[in-house]
PDB file of C-alpha atoms in Angstrom:
ATOM      1  CA  MET A  22    -100.788 291.906-114.205  1.00  0.00           C
ATOM      2  CA  THR A  23    -103.561 295.027-113.780  1.00  0.00           C
ATOM      3  CA  HIS A  24    -104.739 296.069-110.747  1.00  0.00           C
ATOM      4  CA  ARG A  25    -109.158 297.025-110.196  1.00  0.00           C
ATOM      5  CA  ILE A  26    -110.453 298.971-106.828  1.00  0.00           C
ATOM      6  CA  THR A  27    -114.202 298.398-107.276  1.00  0.00           C
ATOM      7  CA  HIS A  28    -115.703 301.456-105.037  1.00  0.00           C
ATOM      8  CA  HIS A  29    -119.702 299.865-103.489  1.00  0.00           C
ATOM      9  CA  ALA A  30    -122.110 302.131-103.055  1.00  0.00           C
ATOM     10  CA  SER A  31    -121.113 301.700 -98.842  1.00  0.00           C
ATOM     11  CA  GLY A  32    -118.611 303.987 -99.179  1.00  0.00           C
ATOM     12  CA  ARG A  33    -115.639 300.622 -98.962  1.00  0.00           C
ATOM     13  CA  LYS A  34    -113.741 300.154-101.369  1.00  0.00           C
ATOM     14  CA  GLU A  35    -112.501 296.635-102.641  1.00  0.00           C
ATOM     15  CA  GLU A  36    -108.871 295.224-104.334  1.00  0.00           C
ATOM     16  CA  GLY A  37    -108.753 292.835-106.842  1.00  0.00           C
ATOM     17  CA  SER A  38    -107.001 291.761-109.958  1.00  0.00           C
ATOM     18  CA  THR A  39    -108.984 291.958-113.015  1.00  0.00           C
ATOM     19  CA  GLU A  40    -107.355 289.004-114.876  1.00  0.00           C
ATOM     20  CA  ARG A  41    -108.132 287.065-112.257  1.00  0.00           C
ATOM     21  CA  TRP A  42    -112.203 288.337-111.944  1.00  0.00           C
ATOM     22  CA  LYS A  43    -111.892 289.002-115.550  1.00  0.00           C
ATOM     23  CA  ASN A  44    -111.254 284.541-115.978  1.00  0.00           C
ATOM     24  CA  LEU A  45    -113.270 283.263-112.941  1.00  0.00           C
ATOM     25  CA  SER A  46    -115.949 285.208-114.632  1.00  0.00           C
ATOM     26  CA  ASN A  47    -115.743 284.038-118.142  1.00  0.00           C
ATOM     27  CA  SER A  48    -115.897 280.399-116.559  1.00  0.00           C
ATOM     28  CA  ARG A  49    -118.524 280.663-115.315  1.00  0.00           C
ATOM     29  CA  LEU A  50    -120.321 282.760-117.995  1.00  0.00           C
ATOM     30  CA  CYS A  51    -119.139 279.914-120.091  1.00  0.00           C
ATOM     31  CA  HIS A  52    -120.695 276.775-117.611  1.00  0.00           C
ATOM     32  CA  ARG A  53    -123.841 278.830-117.965  1.00  0.00           C
ATOM     33  CA  LEU A  54    -124.701 279.464-121.597  1.00  0.00           C
ATOM     34  CA  ARG A  55    -123.246 276.381-121.796  1.00  0.00           C
ATOM     35  CA  GLY A  56    -126.376 275.054-119.462  1.00  0.00           C
ATOM     36  CA  GLU A  57    -129.174 277.374-120.795  1.00  0.00           C
ATOM     37  CA  GLY A  58    -128.000 276.344-124.660  1.00  0.00           C
ATOM     38  CA  ALA A  59    -129.013 272.721-123.426  1.00  0.00           C
ATOM     39  CA  THR A  60    -132.125 274.570-121.382  1.00  0.00           C
ATOM     40  CA  THR A  61    -132.446 276.289-124.703  1.00  0.00           C
ATOM     41  CA  LEU A  62    -132.458 273.615-127.642  1.00  0.00           C
ATOM     42  CA  VAL A  63    -134.909 271.594-125.610  1.00  0.00           C
ATOM     43  CA  GLU A  64    -137.747 274.339-124.841  1.00  0.00           C
ATOM     44  CA  PHE A  65    -137.168 274.705-128.676  1.00  0.00           C
ATOM     45  CA  ALA A  66    -137.939 271.288-130.250  1.00  0.00           C
ATOM     46  CA  LEU A  67    -140.788 271.103-127.772  1.00  0.00           C
ATOM     47  CA  SER A  68    -141.999 274.504-128.928  1.00  0.00           C
ATOM     48  CA  ALA A  69    -141.600 273.795-132.462  1.00  0.00           C
ATOM     49  CA  SER A  70    -143.352 269.480-132.168  1.00  0.00           C
ATOM     50  CA  VAL A  71    -146.499 271.413-131.217  1.00  0.00           C
ATOM     51  CA  ILE A  72    -146.927 274.409-133.632  1.00  0.00           C
ATOM     52  CA  LEU A  73    -145.598 271.594-136.695  1.00  0.00           C
ATOM     53  CA  LEU A  74    -149.002 270.362-135.164  1.00  0.00           C
ATOM     54  CA  LEU A  75    -150.980 272.716-135.162  1.00  0.00           C
ATOM     55  CA  VAL A  76    -150.134 273.760-138.359  1.00  0.00           C
ATOM     56  CA  ILE A  77    -149.973 270.571-140.033  1.00  0.00           C
ATOM     57  CA  GLY A  78    -154.518 269.841-138.224  1.00  0.00           C
ATOM     58  CA  MET A  79    -154.780 273.359-139.946  1.00  0.00           C
ATOM     59  CA  ILE A  80    -153.950 272.340-143.576  1.00  0.00           C
ATOM     60  CA  GLU A  81    -155.514 268.935-142.681  1.00  0.00           C
ATOM     61  CA  PHE A  82    -158.861 271.425-141.953  1.00  0.00           C
ATOM     62  CA  THR A  83    -158.297 273.942-144.319  1.00  0.00           C
ATOM     63  CA  ARG A  84    -158.875 270.044-147.256  1.00  0.00           C
ATOM     64  CA  ALA A  85    -161.544 269.250-144.899  1.00  0.00           C
ATOM     65  CA  ILE A  86    -163.098 272.208-145.474  1.00  0.00           C
ATOM     66  CA  TYR A  87    -162.430 272.744-149.454  1.00  0.00           C
ATOM     67  CA  THR A  88    -163.598 269.350-149.642  1.00  0.00           C
ATOM     68  CA  ALA A  89    -166.800 270.130-147.884  1.00  0.00           C
ATOM     69  CA  SER A  90    -168.356 272.717-149.195  1.00  0.00           C
ATOM     70  CA  VAL A  91    -166.762 271.441-153.313  1.00  0.00           C
ATOM     71  CA  VAL A  92    -169.820 268.055-152.025  1.00  0.00           C
ATOM     72  CA  GLN A  93    -172.184 270.206-151.377  1.00  0.00           C
ATOM     73  CA  ALA A  94    -171.553 272.501-155.160  1.00  0.00           C
ATOM     74  CA  ALA A  95    -171.928 269.430-157.078  1.00  0.00           C
ATOM     75  CA  ALA A  96    -174.962 268.785-154.823  1.00  0.00           C
ATOM     76  CA  GLN A  97    -176.177 271.806-155.392  1.00  0.00           C
ATOM     77  CA  GLU A  98    -175.284 271.474-158.972  1.00  0.00           C
ATOM     78  CA  GLY A  99    -176.535 268.491-159.371  1.00  0.00           C
ATOM     79  CA  ALA A 100    -180.365 269.235-158.201  1.00  0.00           C
ATOM     80  CA  ARG A 101    -180.441 272.820-161.103  1.00  0.00           C
ATOM     81  CA  ALA A 102    -179.471 270.235-163.341  1.00  0.00           C
ATOM     82  CA  GLY A 103    -181.879 267.911-162.205  1.00  0.00           C
ATOM     83  CA  ILE A 104    -184.860 270.174-162.598  1.00  0.00           C
ATOM     84  CA  VAL A 105    -184.423 271.124-166.342  1.00  0.00           C
ATOM     85  CA  ASP A 106    -183.250 267.232-167.442  1.00  0.00           C
ATOM     86  CA  PRO A 107    -183.374 264.803-164.492  1.00  0.00           C
ATOM     87  CA  ALA A 108    -180.313 262.890-166.767  1.00  0.00           C
ATOM     88  CA  GLU A 109    -177.950 265.467-166.911  1.00  0.00           C
ATOM     89  CA  ILE A 110    -177.702 265.347-163.125  1.00  0.00           C
ATOM     90  CA  ASN A 111    -174.753 263.074-162.354  1.00  0.00           C
ATOM     91  CA  GLU A 112    -173.199 264.908-165.174  1.00  0.00           C
ATOM     92  CA  ALA A 113    -172.978 267.946-163.800  1.00  0.00           C
ATOM     93  CA  VAL A 114    -172.418 266.684-160.089  1.00  0.00           C
ATOM     94  CA  THR A 115    -168.853 264.881-162.156  1.00  0.00           C
ATOM     95  CA  ARG A 116    -167.828 268.106-163.642  1.00  0.00           C
ATOM     96  CA  ARG A 117    -168.333 270.132-160.187  1.00  0.00           C
ATOM     97  CA  MET A 118    -165.806 267.976-158.150  1.00  0.00           C
ATOM     98  CA  VAL A 119    -163.569 270.044-159.110  1.00  0.00           C
ATOM     99  CA  GLY A 120    -159.673 268.726-157.340  1.00  0.00           C
ATOM    100  CA  LEU A 121    -162.011 265.817-156.524  1.00  0.00           C
ATOM    101  CA  ASP A 122    -161.320 262.034-158.126  1.00  0.00           C
ATOM    102  CA  PRO A 123    -165.587 261.776-158.660  1.00  0.00           C
ATOM    103  CA  ASP A 124    -165.318 257.573-159.042  1.00  0.00           C
ATOM    104  CA  ARG A 125    -164.762 257.852-155.565  1.00  0.00           C
ATOM    105  CA  ALA A 126    -168.795 260.299-155.254  1.00  0.00           C
ATOM    106  CA  ILE A 127    -171.718 258.743-154.054  1.00  0.00           C
ATOM    107  CA  ILE A 128    -174.016 260.091-156.566  1.00  0.00           C
ATOM    108  CA  ARG A 129    -178.355 259.652-155.262  1.00  0.00           C
ATOM    109  CA  SER A 130    -180.963 261.683-156.900  1.00  0.00           C
ATOM    110  CA  THR A 131    -185.195 261.888-156.214  1.00  0.00           C
ATOM    111  CA  VAL A 132    -186.537 262.906-159.367  1.00  0.00           C
ATOM    112  CA  ARG A 133    -190.347 263.913-158.464  1.00  0.00           C
ATOM    113  CA  ASP A 134    -192.994 266.175-159.878  1.00  0.00           C
ATOM    114  CA  ASP A 135    -192.147 268.933-157.653  1.00  0.00           C
ATOM    115  CA  SER A 136    -188.750 268.473-156.531  1.00  0.00           C
ATOM    116  CA  VAL A 137    -185.693 267.990-157.277  1.00  0.00           C
ATOM    117  CA  GLN A 138    -183.280 266.438-154.870  1.00  0.00           C
ATOM    118  CA  VAL A 139    -179.359 265.692-155.235  1.00  0.00           C
ATOM    119  CA  GLU A 140    -177.560 263.793-151.903  1.00  0.00           C
ATOM    120  CA  VAL A 141    -172.997 263.399-152.762  1.00  0.00           C
ATOM    121  CA  ILE A 142    -170.853 261.767-150.031  1.00  0.00           C
ATOM    122  CA  TYR A 143    -167.718 261.452-150.855  1.00  0.00           C
ATOM    123  CA  PRO A 144    -164.672 259.439-147.697  1.00  0.00           C
ATOM    124  CA  TYR A 145    -162.289 261.933-147.271  1.00  0.00           C
ATOM    125  CA  GLU A 146    -159.527 261.060-145.945  1.00  0.00           C
ATOM    126  CA  PHE A 147    -157.050 262.789-143.901  1.00  0.00           C
ATOM    127  CA  ILE A 148    -152.920 262.887-145.239  1.00  0.00           C
ATOM    128  CA  THR A 149    -150.889 262.890-142.194  1.00  0.00           C
ATOM    129  CA  PRO A 150    -151.013 259.277-139.577  1.00  0.00           C
ATOM    130  CA  PHE A 151    -151.150 261.235-136.657  1.00  0.00           C
ATOM    131  CA  ILE A 152    -154.643 262.137-137.153  1.00  0.00           C
ATOM    132  CA  THR A 153    -155.280 259.005-138.976  1.00  0.00           C
ATOM    133  CA  GLY A 154    -153.928 257.291-135.819  1.00  0.00           C
ATOM    134  CA  VAL A 155    -156.457 259.692-134.560  1.00  0.00           C
ATOM    135  CA  MET A 156    -159.932 259.818-136.099  1.00  0.00           C
ATOM    136  CA  GLY A 157    -159.433 255.555-137.391  1.00  0.00           C
ATOM    137  CA  ALA A 158    -158.566 254.566-141.653  1.00  0.00           C
ATOM    138  CA  ASP A 159    -161.463 255.042-143.824  1.00  0.00           C
ATOM    139  CA  GLY A 160    -161.429 259.393-142.414  1.00  0.00           C
ATOM    140  CA  VAL A 161    -165.268 260.371-142.892  1.00  0.00           C
ATOM    141  CA  GLN A 162    -168.129 260.598-144.769  1.00  0.00           C
ATOM    142  CA  LEU A 163    -168.320 264.012-145.996  1.00  0.00           C
ATOM    143  CA  ARG A 164    -172.266 265.302-146.788  1.00  0.00           C
ATOM    144  CA  GLY A 165    -174.034 267.328-149.629  1.00  0.00           C
ATOM    145  CA  ASP A 166    -177.293 267.757-149.927  1.00  0.00           C
ATOM    146  CA  THR A 167    -180.039 269.698-152.312  1.00  0.00           C
ATOM    147  CA  ARG A 168    -182.697 270.107-153.195  1.00  0.00           C
ATOM    148  CA  MET A 169    -185.437 272.404-154.865  1.00  0.00           C
ATOM    149  CA  ILE A 170    -187.845 272.650-155.722  1.00  0.00           C
ATOM    150  CA  VAL A 171    -190.647 272.857-159.692  1.00  0.00           C
ATOM    151  CA  TYR A 172    -191.850 275.640-159.609  1.00  0.00           C
TER     152      TYR A 172
END
């Protein structure tokens, strides 16, 4: 058996068995690591849940912004086409709704002598059940509205 002499800052010497200290410190270390592993796992689970919710929220928000942008662009395209030929409004709106189902859109147009106004309403549905529960199963109505003046 090996002996160890420990020198303290106070100048005092302490003799002890290296193996005894080694076994004692290993058992404490193993016990402590087991406890920290469980704590780390719980902390990771909580953190990962929050981060996952944030990422899903960002994806949903990005989809909604994209859909709103397409709906607005479709209304603008319909108004441009309506200045030239009012019969082309619906076709122009439908053609511009890339990535969306044009059959679900409500297209309203008002043609006057001096202006053309086009309104496109599209029902946006969330893909995440959590957000659907918060916002409602019907989703939200996204609206694009454009008025162009004829000179």
